[in-house]
Structure formats: C-alpha cells, structure tokens
mmCIF file of C-alpha atoms in Angstrom:
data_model
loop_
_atom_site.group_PDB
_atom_site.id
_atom_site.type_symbol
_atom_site.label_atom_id
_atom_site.label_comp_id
_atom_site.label_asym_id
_atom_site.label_seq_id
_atom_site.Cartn_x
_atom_site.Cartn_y
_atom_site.Cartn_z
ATOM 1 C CA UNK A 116 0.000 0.000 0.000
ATOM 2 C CA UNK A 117 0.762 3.280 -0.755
ATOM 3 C CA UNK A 118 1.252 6.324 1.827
ATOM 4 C CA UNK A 119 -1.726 7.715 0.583
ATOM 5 C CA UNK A 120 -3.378 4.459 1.362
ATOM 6 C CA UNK A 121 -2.908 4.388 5.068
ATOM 7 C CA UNK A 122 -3.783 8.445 5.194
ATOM 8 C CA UNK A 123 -7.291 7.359 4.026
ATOM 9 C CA UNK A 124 -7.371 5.123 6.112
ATOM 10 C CA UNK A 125 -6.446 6.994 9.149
ATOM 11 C CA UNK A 126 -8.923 10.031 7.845
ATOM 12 C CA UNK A 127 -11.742 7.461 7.385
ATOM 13 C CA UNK A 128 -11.205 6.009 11.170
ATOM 14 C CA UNK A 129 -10.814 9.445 12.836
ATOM 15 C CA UNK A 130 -14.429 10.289 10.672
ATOM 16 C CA UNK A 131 -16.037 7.672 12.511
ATOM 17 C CA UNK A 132 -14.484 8.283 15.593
ATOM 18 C CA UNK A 133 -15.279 11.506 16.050
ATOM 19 C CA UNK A 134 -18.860 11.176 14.160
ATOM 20 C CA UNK A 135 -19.301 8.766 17.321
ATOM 21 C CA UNK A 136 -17.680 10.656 20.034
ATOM 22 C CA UNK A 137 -20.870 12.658 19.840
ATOM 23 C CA UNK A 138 -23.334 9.677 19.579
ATOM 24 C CA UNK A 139 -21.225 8.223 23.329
ATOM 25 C CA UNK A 140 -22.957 10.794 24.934
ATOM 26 C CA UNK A 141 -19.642 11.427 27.198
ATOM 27 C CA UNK A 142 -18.736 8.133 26.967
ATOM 28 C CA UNK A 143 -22.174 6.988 28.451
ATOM 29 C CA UNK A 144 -23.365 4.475 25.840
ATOM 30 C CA UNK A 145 -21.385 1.303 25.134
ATOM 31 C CA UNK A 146 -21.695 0.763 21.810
ATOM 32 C CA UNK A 147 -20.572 4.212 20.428
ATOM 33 C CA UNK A 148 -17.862 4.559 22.883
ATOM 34 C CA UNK A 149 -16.033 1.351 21.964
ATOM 35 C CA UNK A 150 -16.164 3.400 17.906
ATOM 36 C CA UNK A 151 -14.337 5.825 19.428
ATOM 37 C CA UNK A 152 -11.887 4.054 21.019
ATOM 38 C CA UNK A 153 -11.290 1.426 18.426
ATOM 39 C CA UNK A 154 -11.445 3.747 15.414
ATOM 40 C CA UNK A 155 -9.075 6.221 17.193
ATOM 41 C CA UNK A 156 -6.594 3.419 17.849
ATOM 42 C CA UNK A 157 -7.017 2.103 14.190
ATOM 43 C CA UNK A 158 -6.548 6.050 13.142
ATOM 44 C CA UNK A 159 -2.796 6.482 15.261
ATOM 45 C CA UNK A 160 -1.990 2.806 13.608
ATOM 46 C CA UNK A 161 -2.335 3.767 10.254
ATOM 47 C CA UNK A 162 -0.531 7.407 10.943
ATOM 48 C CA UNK A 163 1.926 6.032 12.144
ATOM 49 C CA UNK A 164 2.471 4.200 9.307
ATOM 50 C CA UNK A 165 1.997 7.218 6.861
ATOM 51 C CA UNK A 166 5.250 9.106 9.055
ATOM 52 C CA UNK A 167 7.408 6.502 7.655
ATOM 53 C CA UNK A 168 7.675 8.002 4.145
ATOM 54 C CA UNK A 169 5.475 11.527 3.943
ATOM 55 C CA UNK A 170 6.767 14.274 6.262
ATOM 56 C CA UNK A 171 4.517 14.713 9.703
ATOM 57 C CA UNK A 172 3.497 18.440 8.267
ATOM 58 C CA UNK A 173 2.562 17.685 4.969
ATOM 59 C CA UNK A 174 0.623 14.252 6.523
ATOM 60 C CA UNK A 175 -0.780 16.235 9.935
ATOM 61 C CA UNK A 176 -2.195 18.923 7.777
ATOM 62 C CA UNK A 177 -3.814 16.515 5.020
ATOM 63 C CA UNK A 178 -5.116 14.452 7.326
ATOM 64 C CA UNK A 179 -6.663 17.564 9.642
ATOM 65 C CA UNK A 180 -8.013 19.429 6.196
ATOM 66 C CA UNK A 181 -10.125 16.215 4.990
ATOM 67 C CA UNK A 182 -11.078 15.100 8.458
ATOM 68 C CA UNK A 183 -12.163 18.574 9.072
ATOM 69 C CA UNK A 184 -14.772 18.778 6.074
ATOM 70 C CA UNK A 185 -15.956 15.145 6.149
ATOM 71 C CA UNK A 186 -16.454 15.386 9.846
ATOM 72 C CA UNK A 187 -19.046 18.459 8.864
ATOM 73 C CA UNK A 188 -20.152 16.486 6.226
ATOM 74 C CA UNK A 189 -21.104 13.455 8.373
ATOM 75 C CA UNK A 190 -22.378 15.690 11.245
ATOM 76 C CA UNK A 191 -24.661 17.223 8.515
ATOM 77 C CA UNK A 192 -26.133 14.020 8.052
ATOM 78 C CA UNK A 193 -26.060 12.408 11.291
ATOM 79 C CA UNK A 194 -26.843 15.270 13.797
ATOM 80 C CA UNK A 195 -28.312 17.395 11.224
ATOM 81 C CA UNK A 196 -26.045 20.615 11.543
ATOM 82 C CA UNK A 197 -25.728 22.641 9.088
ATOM 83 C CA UNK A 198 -22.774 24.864 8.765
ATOM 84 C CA UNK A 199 -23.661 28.387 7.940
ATOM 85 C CA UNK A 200 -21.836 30.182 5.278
ATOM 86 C CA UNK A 201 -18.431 31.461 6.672
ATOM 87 C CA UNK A 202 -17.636 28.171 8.065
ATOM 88 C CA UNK A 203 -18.389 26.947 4.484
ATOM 89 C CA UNK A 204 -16.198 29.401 3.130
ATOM 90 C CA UNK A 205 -13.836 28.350 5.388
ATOM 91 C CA UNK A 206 -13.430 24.648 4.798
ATOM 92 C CA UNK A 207 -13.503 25.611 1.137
ATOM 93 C CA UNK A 208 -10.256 27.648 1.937
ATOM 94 C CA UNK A 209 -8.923 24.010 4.353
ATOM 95 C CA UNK A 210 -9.970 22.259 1.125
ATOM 96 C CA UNK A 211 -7.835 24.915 -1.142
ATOM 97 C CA UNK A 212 -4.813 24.323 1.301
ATOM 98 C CA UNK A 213 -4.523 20.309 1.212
ATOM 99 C CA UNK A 214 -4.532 20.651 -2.639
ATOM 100 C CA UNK A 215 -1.789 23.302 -2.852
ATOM 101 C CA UNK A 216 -0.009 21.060 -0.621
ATOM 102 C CA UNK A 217 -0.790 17.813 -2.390
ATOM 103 C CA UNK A 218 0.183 19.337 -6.152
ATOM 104 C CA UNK A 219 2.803 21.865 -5.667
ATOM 105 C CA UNK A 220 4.645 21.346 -2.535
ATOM 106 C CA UNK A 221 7.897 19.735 -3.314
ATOM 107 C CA UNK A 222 8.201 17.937 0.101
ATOM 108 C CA UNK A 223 5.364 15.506 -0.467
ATOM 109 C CA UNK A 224 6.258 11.701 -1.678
ATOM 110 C CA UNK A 225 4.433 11.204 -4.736
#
C-alpha cells in the first residue's frame, strides 16, 4: 500500500471516531464509545504508518483538512447541523490548502 493508502485510512477512522464521540454521549453508551476508542486506535496505527515516508506536516495537515470537512459532512447528516456560510467558506479555503499542498509542494512523496 501506498502512503496515501494508510492516510485514508487513518482520515476514514478518525471520521467515525469523532462522528461517534458525539453519539457516546460522554462516553455513556457502550456501543458508540467502543467506535471511538477502536477507530481512534485504528486512526494512530495507520498514521503512524503514513510518518514513515510523507513528512509529519505535509501528513498532519492533510489528514486535519479532509477530516475537518468530512467530519461536517457526516455531522450534517447524522446530527443534522448545518454549517452556515463562513464556516463553508472556510473549509472551502482548508480544502484549497490540502490541494496546494498535495500538487505543488515539493516535500510531499508522490
């Protein structure tokens, strides 16, 4: 597997982690609690595996951008919550970032 692989693999774990941090109700419900602790374990696996050949920055800040919008886009459809327009505007700007970084930066392992 590729670096890029394991990043969307760690992205798609965090997503449902986090998507069911909400649904544990502070850790109060079994089922959604064990999500979020198996899904953030699975998340730090695959990482960790993604630091062995693409620099921590470039990774960290691809793997915050995506998780950032598909963690909104999940919690739209979950929780219904709707972001309003300048936090739109603002992922679009995340979304802008992790493509600069993923076509132009020279640092990146392609």
């Amino acid at each position: 597997m590729t670096a890029y692989m394991y990043l969307t693999l760690a992205i798609v774990f965090e997503v449902v982690a986090t998507s069911a941090l909400k649904a544990s109700d502070g850790f109060t419900k079994l089922l959604p609690s064990l999500i979020v602790v198996l899904g953030y374990a699975a998340t730090f696996y695959f990482f960790s595996i993604v630091l062995k050949t693409m620099p921590v920055g470039v990774a960290y800040a691809i793997w915050c951008g995506l998780g950032i919008v598909l963690v909104t886009v999940t919690s739209m459809i979950l929780y219904h919550q709707v972001p309003d327009l300048p936090a739109t505007i603002g992922m679009g700007l995340i979304l802008s970032g992790v493509c600069i970084i993923n076509y132009f930066s020279k640092t990146i392992v392609h």
